[in-house]
Amino acid sequence: MSPNGRGRSAKPDRPGQAAPLADRSATFIGSFPDPATPLDPALPEIAVLGRSNVGKSSLLNALLGRRGMARVSATPGKTQLMNVFRLPDFYLVDLPGYGWARASATARRGFRQLLEGYLTGRPRLAGVIWLLDIRHPPSSDDLAARELLAQTGRPCLTVLTKGDKLPRMRRALALQARAEELDLPPDDLLVTSSRTGEGIAELGESIRAAIAG
Ligand code: GTP
Ligand code: MG
């Protein structure tokens, strides 16, 4: 996946414009513990992956323009199952957050198995949106997830979340730092904010492009 549409506007998006999937019907299909669960009908899938509390559910809500669609929590680790949302022509999958500090060893193993199973086993997986908090260097769990993504060869778009949390200068420095840590050009990173809507329209375009194949 590539960060489409970036650079077309230097101004942050206005929240009113920023729900690219809001005009389309979206329904919650269910929460599944088994990553091999088949979805009927079979359609392309776009998954959202990232550590617990990074803002996965908030980002899905911003994309869908529906506040309570994916559950947002201040308590990390709430989404322990894969949560599936159906759009007319594809599925959005909210994967469980990894790296929850207080998770037991068993819970961690469970997360990892679900993630591995999902990333390796889904025939219709069209792209993964991998989220990192713009304010923090990637953790060892983040790097392990990246390794897994690389091994499975799934198309991936790296997205920095919570862009609104940093003032302009610190934000530019943080973007540069994250790019260096990830060994990626800064242009390959899409900065988003579920709060202001920044980057959400571009993310919507990347999803469109990914499901179009
Ligand atoms: P788990 O489901 O536990 O893995 O977390 P998650 O990745 O789904 O994160 P969630 O969307 O629940 O957000 C976690 C916290 O971060 C909540 O308190 C959100 O309100 C906050 N948050 C998420 N996105 C943003 C953002 O863009 N800006 C700001 N300021 N806060 C955000
Ligand atoms: Mg969540």
mmCIF file of C-alpha atoms and ligand atoms in Angstrom:
data_model
loop_
_atom_site.group_PDB
_atom_site.id
_atom_site.type_symbol
_atom_site.label_atom_id
_atom_site.label_comp_id
_atom_site.label_asym_id
_atom_site.label_seq_id
_atom_site.Cartn_x
_atom_site.Cartn_y
_atom_site.Cartn_z
ATOM 1 C CA MET A 1 0.000 0.000 0.000
ATOM 2 C CA SER A 2 1.240 3.498 -0.630
ATOM 3 C CA PRO A 3 0.357 6.744 1.108
ATOM 4 C CA ASN A 4 -1.747 8.113 -1.738
ATOM 5 C CA GLY A 5 -2.748 11.706 -2.006
ATOM 6 C CA ARG A 6 -0.167 12.968 0.428
ATOM 7 C CA GLY A 7 1.231 16.401 -0.274
ATOM 8 C CA ARG A 8 -1.814 17.662 -2.099
ATOM 9 C CA SER A 9 -2.609 20.016 0.722
ATOM 10 C CA ALA A 10 -0.395 21.455 3.410
ATOM 11 C CA LYS A 11 -3.423 22.324 5.497
ATOM 12 C CA PRO A 12 -4.843 19.813 7.929
ATOM 13 C CA ASP A 13 -8.107 18.327 6.765
ATOM 14 C CA ARG A 14 -11.207 19.686 8.329
ATOM 15 C CA PRO A 15 -13.002 17.001 10.315
ATOM 16 C CA GLY A 16 -16.136 17.510 8.225
ATOM 17 C CA GLN A 17 -14.330 16.347 5.083
ATOM 18 C CA ALA A 18 -12.428 13.617 6.721
ATOM 19 C CA ALA A 19 -14.521 10.479 6.770
ATOM 20 C CA PRO A 20 -13.837 8.968 3.360
ATOM 21 C CA LEU A 21 -15.942 5.880 3.957
ATOM 22 C CA ALA A 22 -18.812 7.670 5.678
ATOM 23 C CA ASP A 23 -21.076 7.628 2.649
ATOM 24 C CA ARG A 24 -21.034 3.867 2.450
ATOM 25 C CA SER A 25 -22.980 1.468 4.556
ATOM 26 C CA ALA A 26 -20.860 -0.207 7.205
ATOM 27 C CA THR A 27 -21.951 -2.946 9.559
ATOM 28 C CA PHE A 28 -20.245 -4.695 12.403
ATOM 29 C CA ILE A 29 -20.046 -8.390 11.495
ATOM 30 C CA GLY A 30 -18.605 -9.745 14.713
ATOM 31 C CA SER A 31 -15.592 -10.475 16.893
ATOM 32 C CA PHE A 32 -13.714 -13.679 16.212
ATOM 33 C CA PRO A 33 -11.024 -15.458 18.220
ATOM 34 C CA ASP A 34 -10.053 -17.716 15.314
ATOM 35 C CA PRO A 35 -8.005 -15.979 12.597
ATOM 36 C CA ALA A 36 -9.069 -18.601 10.077
ATOM 37 C CA THR A 37 -12.757 -17.647 10.391
ATOM 38 C CA PRO A 38 -14.078 -17.470 6.830
ATOM 39 C CA LEU A 39 -16.079 -14.391 5.893
ATOM 40 C CA ASP A 40 -19.096 -14.704 3.672
ATOM 41 C CA PRO A 41 -19.146 -13.335 1.031
ATOM 42 C CA ALA A 42 -15.405 -13.506 0.367
ATOM 43 C CA LEU A 43 -14.221 -9.932 -0.271
ATOM 44 C CA PRO A 44 -10.881 -8.141 0.008
ATOM 45 C CA GLU A 45 -9.811 -7.412 3.572
ATOM 46 C CA ILE A 46 -7.932 -4.436 4.984
ATOM 47 C CA ALA A 47 -6.517 -4.959 8.466
ATOM 48 C CA VAL A 48 -5.452 -2.438 11.067
ATOM 49 C CA LEU A 49 -2.479 -3.510 13.181
ATOM 50 C CA GLY A 50 -0.603 -1.826 16.004
ATOM 51 C CA ARG A 51 0.212 -1.897 19.652
ATOM 52 C CA SER A 52 -2.482 -1.565 22.207
ATOM 53 C CA ASN A 53 -3.705 2.022 22.658
ATOM 54 C CA VAL A 54 -2.044 3.272 19.452
ATOM 55 C CA GLY A 55 -5.418 4.388 18.105
ATOM 56 C CA LYS A 56 -6.640 1.542 15.853
ATOM 57 C CA SER A 57 -10.293 1.732 16.816
ATOM 58 C CA SER A 58 -10.271 5.539 16.727
ATOM 59 C CA LEU A 59 -8.813 5.474 13.235
ATOM 60 C CA LEU A 60 -11.489 3.063 12.013
ATOM 61 C CA ASN A 61 -14.169 5.301 13.483
ATOM 62 C CA ALA A 62 -12.606 8.331 11.774
ATOM 63 C CA LEU A 63 -12.553 6.499 8.440
ATOM 64 C CA LEU A 64 -16.134 5.389 8.828
ATOM 65 C CA GLY A 65 -17.316 8.712 10.233
ATOM 66 C CA ARG A 66 -19.098 6.870 13.008
ATOM 67 C CA ARG A 67 -18.035 7.576 16.490
ATOM 68 C CA GLY A 68 -18.965 4.386 18.257
ATOM 69 C CA MET A 69 -18.494 1.822 15.496
ATOM 70 C CA ALA A 70 -15.216 0.360 16.759
ATOM 71 C CA ARG A 71 -14.896 0.518 20.511
ATOM 72 C CA VAL A 72 -12.433 3.101 21.721
ATOM 73 C CA SER A 73 -10.930 2.609 25.108
ATOM 74 C CA ALA A 74 -8.560 4.291 27.489
ATOM 75 C CA THR A 75 -7.849 0.842 28.913
ATOM 76 C CA PRO A 76 -5.257 -0.870 26.733
ATOM 77 C CA GLY A 77 -5.932 -4.385 25.608
ATOM 78 C CA LYS A 78 -9.662 -4.188 25.211
ATOM 79 C CA THR A 79 -9.763 -5.444 21.647
ATOM 80 C CA GLN A 80 -8.593 -9.031 22.081
ATOM 81 C CA LEU A 81 -10.407 -10.497 19.142
ATOM 82 C CA MET A 82 -10.449 -9.643 15.491
ATOM 83 C CA ASN A 83 -13.343 -7.277 14.960
ATOM 84 C CA VAL A 84 -14.761 -7.311 11.463
ATOM 85 C CA PHE A 85 -16.672 -4.518 9.735
ATOM 86 C CA ARG A 86 -18.343 -5.021 6.385
ATOM 87 C CA LEU A 87 -18.415 -2.317 3.756
ATOM 88 C CA PRO A 88 -20.191 -2.925 0.463
ATOM 89 C CA ASP A 89 -17.095 -4.194 -1.319
ATOM 90 C CA PHE A 90 -14.547 -5.051 1.363
ATOM 91 C CA TYR A 91 -13.974 -5.814 5.046
ATOM 92 C CA LEU A 92 -12.126 -3.715 7.605
ATOM 93 C CA VAL A 93 -10.534 -5.812 10.329
ATOM 94 C CA ASP A 94 -9.535 -4.331 13.688
ATOM 95 C CA LEU A 95 -6.815 -6.691 14.935
ATOM 96 C CA PRO A 96 -5.987 -7.074 18.620
ATOM 97 C CA GLY A 97 -3.377 -4.683 19.950
ATOM 98 C CA TYR A 98 -0.025 -6.207 20.813
ATOM 99 C CA GLY A 99 2.493 -5.153 23.436
ATOM 100 C CA TRP A 100 0.096 -4.622 26.264
ATOM 101 C CA ALA A 101 2.457 -4.212 29.224
ATOM 102 C CA ARG A 102 0.252 -5.967 31.743
ATOM 103 C CA ALA A 103 -0.804 -8.846 29.514
ATOM 104 C CA SER A 104 -0.018 -12.288 30.855
ATOM 105 C CA ALA A 105 2.354 -14.576 28.968
ATOM 106 C CA THR A 106 -0.654 -16.636 27.895
ATOM 107 C CA ALA A 107 -2.469 -13.566 26.592
ATOM 108 C CA ARG A 108 0.645 -12.477 24.694
ATOM 109 C CA ARG A 109 0.956 -15.899 23.111
ATOM 110 C CA GLY A 110 -2.711 -15.750 22.199
ATOM 111 C CA PHE A 111 -2.282 -12.333 20.517
ATOM 112 C CA ARG A 112 0.732 -13.506 18.626
ATOM 113 C CA GLN A 113 -0.986 -16.653 17.406
ATOM 114 C CA LEU A 114 -3.983 -14.703 16.220
ATOM 115 C CA LEU A 115 -1.797 -12.164 14.435
ATOM 116 C CA GLU A 116 0.423 -14.766 12.837
ATOM 117 C CA GLY A 117 -2.558 -16.835 11.840
ATOM 118 C CA TYR A 118 -4.272 -13.817 10.364
ATOM 119 C CA LEU A 119 -1.284 -12.455 8.459
ATOM 120 C CA THR A 120 -0.286 -15.806 7.017
ATOM 121 C CA GLY A 121 -3.704 -17.345 6.514
ATOM 122 C CA ARG A 122 -6.062 -14.842 4.875
ATOM 123 C CA PRO A 123 -6.348 -15.402 1.138
ATOM 124 C CA ARG A 124 -8.111 -12.079 0.523
ATOM 125 C CA LEU A 125 -5.912 -9.812 2.656
ATOM 126 C CA ALA A 126 -5.303 -6.803 0.374
ATOM 127 C CA GLY A 127 -3.371 -4.602 2.764
ATOM 128 C CA VAL A 128 -2.316 -3.937 6.322
ATOM 129 C CA ILE A 129 -2.386 -0.519 7.915
ATOM 130 C CA TRP A 130 0.372 -0.615 10.512
ATOM 131 C CA LEU A 131 0.065 2.052 13.178
ATOM 132 C CA LEU A 132 2.728 3.690 15.307
ATOM 133 C CA ASP A 133 2.273 6.545 17.744
ATOM 134 C CA ILE A 134 4.167 9.513 16.259
ATOM 135 C CA ARG A 135 5.510 10.391 19.706
ATOM 136 C CA HIS A 136 7.350 7.150 20.446
ATOM 137 C CA PRO A 137 10.151 5.143 18.854
ATOM 138 C CA PRO A 138 9.022 1.687 17.733
ATOM 139 C CA SER A 139 9.006 -0.768 20.641
ATOM 140 C CA SER A 140 10.428 -4.272 20.471
ATOM 141 C CA ASP A 141 6.853 -5.495 19.930
ATOM 142 C CA ASP A 142 6.475 -3.054 17.035
ATOM 143 C CA LEU A 143 9.675 -4.333 15.461
ATOM 144 C CA ALA A 144 8.533 -7.935 15.935
ATOM 145 C CA ALA A 145 5.253 -7.069 14.199
ATOM 146 C CA ARG A 146 7.185 -5.469 11.366
ATOM 147 C CA GLU A 147 9.307 -8.581 11.030
ATOM 148 C CA LEU A 148 6.156 -10.672 10.821
ATOM 149 C CA LEU A 149 4.735 -8.337 8.168
ATOM 150 C CA ALA A 150 7.943 -8.543 6.159
ATOM 151 C CA GLN A 151 7.997 -12.345 6.417
ATOM 152 C CA THR A 152 4.421 -12.651 5.219
ATOM 153 C CA GLY A 153 5.045 -10.161 2.409
ATOM 154 C CA ARG A 154 1.673 -8.477 2.895
ATOM 155 C CA PRO A 155 1.298 -5.004 1.376
ATOM 156 C CA CYS A 156 1.630 -2.577 4.249
ATOM 157 C CA LEU A 157 1.175 1.123 4.834
ATOM 158 C CA THR A 158 2.913 2.617 7.870
ATOM 159 C CA VAL A 159 0.768 5.233 9.553
ATOM 160 C CA LEU A 160 1.739 7.528 12.422
ATOM 161 C CA THR A 161 -1.144 8.233 14.785
ATOM 162 C CA LYS A 162 -2.015 11.068 17.175
ATOM 163 C CA GLY A 163 -0.380 13.776 15.043
ATOM 164 C CA ASP A 164 -2.422 16.361 16.937
ATOM 165 C CA LYS A 165 -0.552 15.596 20.141
ATOM 166 C CA LEU A 166 2.630 17.386 19.032
ATOM 167 C CA PRO A 167 3.131 21.033 18.138
ATOM 168 C CA ARG A 168 4.444 21.750 14.629
ATOM 169 C CA MET A 169 8.189 21.764 15.227
ATOM 170 C CA ARG A 170 8.256 18.726 17.503
ATOM 171 C CA ARG A 171 6.045 16.945 15.070
ATOM 172 C CA ALA A 172 8.431 17.524 12.160
ATOM 173 C CA LEU A 173 11.326 16.295 14.285
ATOM 174 C CA ALA A 174 9.336 13.252 15.398
ATOM 175 C CA LEU A 175 8.458 12.377 11.797
ATOM 176 C CA GLN A 176 12.130 12.559 10.862
ATOM 177 C CA ALA A 177 13.122 10.435 13.857
ATOM 178 C CA ARG A 178 10.480 7.746 13.176
ATOM 179 C CA ALA A 179 11.552 7.585 9.520
ATOM 180 C CA GLU A 180 15.171 7.045 10.544
ATOM 181 C CA GLU A 181 14.284 4.419 13.142
ATOM 182 C CA LEU A 182 12.190 2.544 10.597
ATOM 183 C CA ASP A 183 14.707 3.061 7.828
ATOM 184 C CA LEU A 184 12.005 4.500 5.579
ATOM 185 C CA PRO A 185 11.809 7.785 3.651
ATOM 186 C CA PRO A 186 9.616 10.266 5.620
ATOM 187 C CA ASP A 187 7.325 10.422 2.572
ATOM 188 C CA ASP A 188 6.409 6.773 3.105
ATOM 189 C CA LEU A 189 4.901 7.606 6.487
ATOM 190 C CA LEU A 190 1.389 8.980 6.639
ATOM 191 C CA VAL A 191 0.707 11.218 9.635
ATOM 192 C CA THR A 192 -2.866 11.006 10.872
ATOM 193 C CA SER A 193 -5.055 12.278 13.656
ATOM 194 C CA SER A 194 -8.378 10.750 14.491
ATOM 195 C CA ARG A 195 -9.103 13.876 16.440
ATOM 196 C CA THR A 196 -8.572 16.510 13.711
ATOM 197 C CA GLY A 197 -9.110 14.247 10.708
ATOM 198 C CA GLU A 198 -5.621 14.883 9.380
ATOM 199 C CA GLY A 199 -4.472 12.229 6.920
ATOM 200 C CA ILE A 200 -7.767 10.342 7.043
ATOM 201 C CA ALA A 201 -8.789 11.237 3.491
ATOM 202 C CA GLU A 202 -5.385 10.073 2.189
ATOM 203 C CA LEU A 203 -5.752 6.858 4.131
ATOM 204 C CA GLY A 204 -9.151 6.325 2.528
ATOM 205 C CA GLU A 205 -7.549 6.726 -0.902
ATOM 206 C CA SER A 206 -4.839 4.201 -0.059
ATOM 207 C CA ILE A 207 -7.500 1.703 1.000
ATOM 208 C CA ARG A 208 -9.398 2.243 -2.255
ATOM 209 C CA ALA A 209 -6.220 1.669 -4.238
ATOM 210 C CA ALA A 210 -5.357 -1.474 -2.264
ATOM 211 C CA ILE A 211 -8.742 -3.128 -2.720
ATOM 212 C CA ALA A 212 -8.793 -2.218 -6.403
ATOM 213 C CA GLY A 213 -5.669 -4.382 -6.555
HETATM 214 P P1 GTP B 1 -6.705 -1.306 21.796
HETATM 215 O O1 GTP B 1 -8.013 -1.676 21.189
HETATM 216 O O2 GTP B 1 -6.689 -1.371 23.274
HETATM 217 O O3 GTP B 1 -5.580 -2.068 21.189
HETATM 218 O O4 GTP B 1 -6.433 0.259 21.493
HETATM 219 P P2 GTP B 1 -6.601 1.009 20.097
HETATM 220 O O5 GTP B 1 -5.336 0.913 19.325
HETATM 221 O O6 GTP B 1 -7.834 0.594 19.404
HETATM 222 O O7 GTP B 1 -6.699 2.540 20.578
HETATM 223 P P3 GTP B 1 -8.023 3.423 20.755
HETATM 224 O O8 GTP B 1 -8.559 3.838 19.430
HETATM 225 O O9 GTP B 1 -8.935 2.754 21.693
HETATM 226 O O10 GTP B 1 -7.391 4.751 21.413
HETATM 227 C C1 GTP B 1 -6.651 4.705 22.611
HETATM 228 C C2 GTP B 1 -6.666 6.082 23.265
HETATM 229 O O11 GTP B 1 -5.982 7.037 22.444
HETATM 230 C C3 GTP B 1 -8.060 6.642 23.482
HETATM 231 O O12 GTP B 1 -8.069 7.342 24.690
HETATM 232 C C4 GTP B 1 -8.257 7.589 22.302
HETATM 233 O O13 GTP B 1 -9.149 8.631 22.570
HETATM 234 C C5 GTP B 1 -6.839 8.128 22.100
HETATM 235 N N1 GTP B 1 -6.591 8.489 20.682
HETATM 236 C C6 GTP B 1 -6.709 7.681 19.608
HETATM 237 N N2 GTP B 1 -6.410 8.335 18.465
HETATM 238 C C7 GTP B 1 -6.097 9.610 18.818
HETATM 239 C C8 GTP B 1 -5.692 10.795 18.085
HETATM 240 O O14 GTP B 1 -5.545 10.818 16.857
HETATM 241 N N3 GTP B 1 -5.445 11.918 18.821
HETATM 242 C C9 GTP B 1 -5.560 11.945 20.181
HETATM 243 N N4 GTP B 1 -5.270 13.090 20.796
HETATM 244 N N5 GTP B 1 -5.942 10.867 20.898
HETATM 245 C C10 GTP B 1 -6.206 9.711 20.242
HETATM 246 MG MG MG B 2 -9.179 -0.973 19.748
#
